[in-house]
Short mmCIF file of C-alpha atoms in Angstrom, two decimals:
data_model
loop_
_atom_site.label_atom_id
_atom_site.label_comp_id
_atom_site.label_asym_id
_atom_site.label_seq_id
_atom_site.Cartn_x
_atom_site.Cartn_y
_atom_site.Cartn_z
CA MET A 1 0.00 0.00 0.00
CA CYS A 2 1.29 3.41 -0.94
CA ARG A 3 1.47 5.84 1.96
CA MET A 4 0.53 9.43 1.42
CA ALA A 5 3.42 11.77 2.03
CA ARG A 6 3.05 14.08 4.99
CA PRO A 7 2.61 17.72 4.03
CA ARG A 8 5.87 19.54 4.50
CA LYS A 9 6.11 22.84 6.30
CA PRO A 10 7.15 25.69 4.02
CA LEU A 11 10.88 26.23 4.22
CA LEU A 12 11.89 29.14 6.41
CA SER A 13 13.30 31.99 4.36
CA ARG A 14 14.25 35.63 4.76
CA GLU A 15 11.15 36.58 2.78
CA ARG A 16 8.81 34.64 5.09
CA ILE A 17 10.43 36.17 8.16
CA VAL A 18 10.17 39.69 6.74
CA ASP A 19 6.54 39.17 5.75
CA ALA A 20 5.65 37.90 9.23
CA ALA A 21 7.58 40.69 10.95
CA GLY A 22 5.98 43.30 8.70
CA ALA A 23 2.50 42.02 9.52
CA LEU A 24 3.32 42.17 13.23
CA VAL A 25 4.68 45.72 12.96
CA ASP A 26 1.60 46.85 11.04
CA ALA A 27 -0.76 45.31 13.57
CA GLU A 28 0.97 46.05 16.88
CA GLY A 29 3.99 48.30 16.36
CA LEU A 30 7.76 47.91 16.54
CA GLU A 31 7.85 46.73 20.14
CA ALA A 32 5.70 43.70 19.28
CA VAL A 33 8.48 42.16 17.21
CA SER A 34 10.48 39.50 19.04
CA THR A 35 12.05 36.22 18.05
CA ARG A 36 9.51 34.42 20.21
CA ARG A 37 6.53 36.07 18.51
CA LEU A 38 7.97 35.59 15.04
CA ALA A 39 8.89 31.96 15.65
CA ALA A 40 5.37 31.25 16.89
CA ALA A 41 3.82 32.96 13.86
CA LEU A 42 6.04 30.99 11.51
CA GLY A 43 5.71 27.67 13.32
CA VAL A 44 9.45 27.29 13.89
CA SER A 45 11.86 27.37 16.80
CA GLY A 46 13.32 30.71 17.80
CA PRO A 47 16.98 29.84 17.09
CA SER A 48 16.15 28.96 13.48
CA LEU A 49 15.57 32.66 12.78
CA TYR A 50 19.24 33.34 13.44
CA ASN A 51 20.17 31.36 10.35
CA HIS A 52 18.80 34.32 8.40
CA PHE A 53 19.06 37.35 10.71
CA ARG A 54 21.49 37.97 13.56
CA THR A 55 19.38 40.48 15.48
CA LYS A 56 15.92 41.97 15.78
CA ASP A 57 17.28 45.23 14.36
CA GLU A 58 18.36 43.39 11.21
CA ILE A 59 14.82 42.04 10.82
CA LEU A 60 13.31 45.51 11.23
CA ASP A 61 15.82 46.91 8.74
CA ALA A 62 14.68 44.29 6.25
CA VAL A 63 11.02 45.16 6.86
CA ALA A 64 11.82 48.84 6.32
CA ASP A 65 13.68 48.06 3.11
CA ALA A 66 10.75 46.01 1.83
CA VAL A 67 8.58 49.11 2.21
CA SER A 68 11.16 51.27 0.42
CA ALA A 69 11.17 48.77 -2.43
CA ARG A 70 7.49 49.54 -3.07
CA VAL A 71 8.25 53.18 -3.94
CA ASP A 72 8.01 53.92 -7.67
CA LEU A 73 11.30 55.19 -9.11
CA SER A 74 10.41 54.98 -12.80
CA MET A 75 10.12 58.77 -13.09
CA PHE A 76 13.87 59.07 -12.54
CA GLU A 77 14.87 56.64 -15.28
CA ASP A 78 16.60 57.86 -18.43
CA GLY A 79 14.08 58.48 -21.16
CA ASP A 80 11.08 58.80 -18.85
CA GLY A 81 10.51 62.35 -20.05
CA ARG A 82 9.26 63.99 -16.86
CA ASP A 83 11.03 67.18 -15.80
CA TRP A 84 12.68 67.30 -12.39
CA ARG A 85 9.71 69.00 -10.69
CA THR A 86 7.10 66.57 -12.02
CA ALA A 87 9.38 63.64 -11.21
CA LEU A 88 9.83 64.83 -7.62
CA HIS A 89 6.09 65.31 -7.24
CA ASP A 90 5.18 61.87 -8.58
CA TRP A 91 7.90 60.20 -6.54
CA ALA A 92 6.80 61.96 -3.35
CA VAL A 93 3.21 60.80 -3.88
CA SER A 94 4.35 57.19 -4.36
CA TYR A 95 6.73 57.44 -1.41
CA ARG A 96 4.03 58.77 0.93
CA ARG A 97 1.56 56.11 -0.22
CA ALA A 98 4.04 53.35 0.64
CA LEU A 99 4.77 54.82 4.07
CA ALA A 100 1.14 55.67 4.85
CA ASP A 101 0.27 52.00 4.31
CA HIS A 102 2.88 51.03 6.93
CA PRO A 103 3.24 53.99 9.34
CA ASN A 104 4.62 51.92 12.23
CA ILE A 105 7.86 51.24 10.34
CA VAL A 106 8.52 54.93 9.58
CA PRO A 107 10.72 55.47 12.69
CA VAL A 108 13.11 52.82 11.35
CA LEU A 109 13.14 54.39 7.90
CA ALA A 110 13.78 57.80 9.47
CA ARG A 111 17.19 56.61 10.64
CA GLY A 112 18.37 56.77 7.03
CA PRO A 113 19.13 54.09 4.45
CA GLY A 114 22.25 52.73 6.13
CA ARG A 115 23.14 49.61 4.12
CA ARG A 116 19.60 48.82 2.98
CA PRO A 117 19.66 48.15 -0.80
CA ALA A 118 16.22 49.55 -1.68
CA GLY A 119 16.77 52.61 0.49
CA LEU A 120 20.13 53.25 -1.17
CA ARG A 121 18.63 52.82 -4.65
CA LEU A 122 15.99 55.38 -3.70
CA ALA A 123 18.56 57.92 -2.51
CA ASP A 124 20.74 57.28 -5.55
CA ALA A 125 17.83 57.76 -7.97
CA VAL A 126 16.78 61.10 -6.47
CA PHE A 127 20.32 62.48 -6.29
CA GLY A 128 21.13 61.33 -9.83
CA ALA A 129 17.98 62.88 -11.28
CA MET A 130 18.56 66.21 -9.56
CA THR A 131 22.18 66.50 -10.68
CA ARG A 132 21.25 65.54 -14.25
CA ALA A 133 18.66 68.32 -14.16
CA GLY A 134 21.38 70.82 -13.33
CA TRP A 135 21.20 71.11 -9.55
CA PRO A 136 24.65 71.37 -7.91
CA PRO A 137 25.53 68.20 -5.98
CA ALA A 138 25.31 69.90 -2.58
CA GLN A 139 21.85 71.27 -3.33
CA ALA A 140 20.74 67.93 -4.79
CA THR A 141 21.69 66.30 -1.49
CA ARG A 142 19.66 68.89 0.42
CA ILE A 143 16.65 68.35 -1.85
CA GLY A 144 16.76 64.61 -1.22
CA ALA A 145 16.91 65.20 2.53
CA LEU A 146 14.16 67.82 2.43
CA MET A 147 11.81 65.56 0.51
CA ARG A 148 12.49 62.68 2.88
CA TYR A 149 11.73 64.83 5.93
CA PHE A 150 8.52 66.12 4.38
CA VAL A 151 7.19 62.77 3.19
CA MET A 152 8.04 60.90 6.38
CA GLY A 153 6.50 63.58 8.56
CA SER A 154 3.30 63.52 6.56
CA ALA A 155 3.07 59.73 6.76
CA LEU A 156 3.88 59.46 10.45
CA GLY A 157 0.87 61.24 11.86
CA SER A 158 -2.59 62.50 11.01
CA PHE A 159 -3.64 66.08 11.69
CA ALA A 160 -7.32 65.21 11.48
CA ARG A 161 -7.04 62.26 13.83
CA GLY A 162 -5.63 64.59 16.47
CA PHE A 163 -9.09 65.98 17.16
CA VAL A 164 -11.77 64.03 19.02
CA ASP A 165 -15.28 63.44 17.72
CA ASP A 166 -16.87 65.34 20.60
CA ARG A 167 -18.33 68.82 20.16
CA THR A 168 -18.12 69.51 23.90
CA ALA A 169 -14.32 69.19 23.83
CA TYR A 170 -14.04 72.51 21.99
CA ASP A 171 -15.88 75.09 24.08
CA PRO A 172 -16.16 78.32 22.05
CA ALA A 173 -15.32 80.25 25.20
CA ASP A 174 -11.90 78.64 25.19
CA TYR A 175 -11.41 77.89 21.47
CA PRO A 176 -13.46 80.38 19.45
CA HIS A 177 -12.18 79.10 16.09
CA LEU A 178 -12.53 75.35 16.67
CA GLY A 179 -16.30 75.07 16.63
CA ARG A 180 -16.19 72.45 13.85
CA ALA A 181 -13.01 70.68 14.90
CA HIS A 182 -14.99 67.65 16.08
CA LEU A 183 -15.88 66.97 12.43
CA LEU A 184 -12.25 66.64 11.28
CA ALA A 185 -11.78 63.01 12.27
CA GLU A 186 -14.48 61.76 9.90
CA ARG A 187 -12.72 63.50 6.99
CA GLN A 188 -9.25 62.29 7.91
CA GLN A 189 -8.09 60.98 4.53
CA GLU A 190 -9.37 63.99 2.60
CA ILE A 191 -7.75 66.46 5.00
CA ASP A 192 -4.43 64.67 5.29
CA GLU A 193 -4.05 64.11 1.55
CA GLY A 194 -5.07 67.70 0.84
CA ALA A 195 -2.54 68.99 3.36
CA PHE A 196 0.16 66.83 1.78
CA GLU A 197 -0.59 68.15 -1.72
CA THR A 198 -0.70 71.75 -0.45
CA GLY A 199 2.65 71.39 1.26
CA LEU A 200 4.22 69.54 -1.65
CA THR A 201 3.12 72.23 -4.11
CA ALA A 202 4.50 74.97 -1.87
CA LEU A 203 7.76 73.11 -1.48
CA LEU A 204 8.14 72.55 -5.22
CA ASP A 205 7.19 76.17 -5.95
CA GLY A 206 10.03 77.28 -3.70
CA LEU A 207 12.49 74.92 -5.35
CA THR A 208 11.40 76.12 -8.78
CA ILE A 209 12.23 79.72 -7.83
CA GLN A 210 15.67 78.58 -6.65
CA TYR A 211 16.18 76.58 -9.85
CA GLU A 212 15.28 79.53 -12.07
CA THR A 213 17.63 81.79 -10.10
CA LEU A 214 20.38 79.21 -10.46
CA ALA A 215 19.80 78.93 -14.21
CA SER A 216 19.94 82.70 -14.73
CA SER A 217 23.11 83.26 -12.69
#
């Protein structure tokens, strides 16, 4: 009689560990990640994780880099055709979308790319596009940093969510201009995305003035 083979557990891999850690970060935050929790989620023993990652920080770095890898960089490729301003705008929108989907990992990304491949490709693409457009290298570096600060800040918190859905919390005697603040929370996405676009336009307008001054000097 032929015996049916027992189903084999999926082989443990870096990708499976990163996926499980990313899901845990999304659901419960950075502090929820531990070898014990990950091993339980993956159905393996804790020490087996160390065949792929030496530390928890390495796992979180890999999760952060997986998020960076989702950012569209096609606008910076040779032959794409978008000018530097349009490319920066489209990249910033894609960047924010990736981070807004995974806000709990933003503090790790905020440390900088370090040795993370996707993060380094992102920084390289922005710097290369700006210098090709005629920005001096020092200013191109500042633009990359500025955009990173702006996008990460916008993805990390919500202005609208900072107000409670309770009219009595905003007594006109104390806050005469916040009579409708209790309505902000229900319009969170609209307000936050509008604020991002307003800020991004203002930022790019300022850079355009600098660029035109640079070109005429």
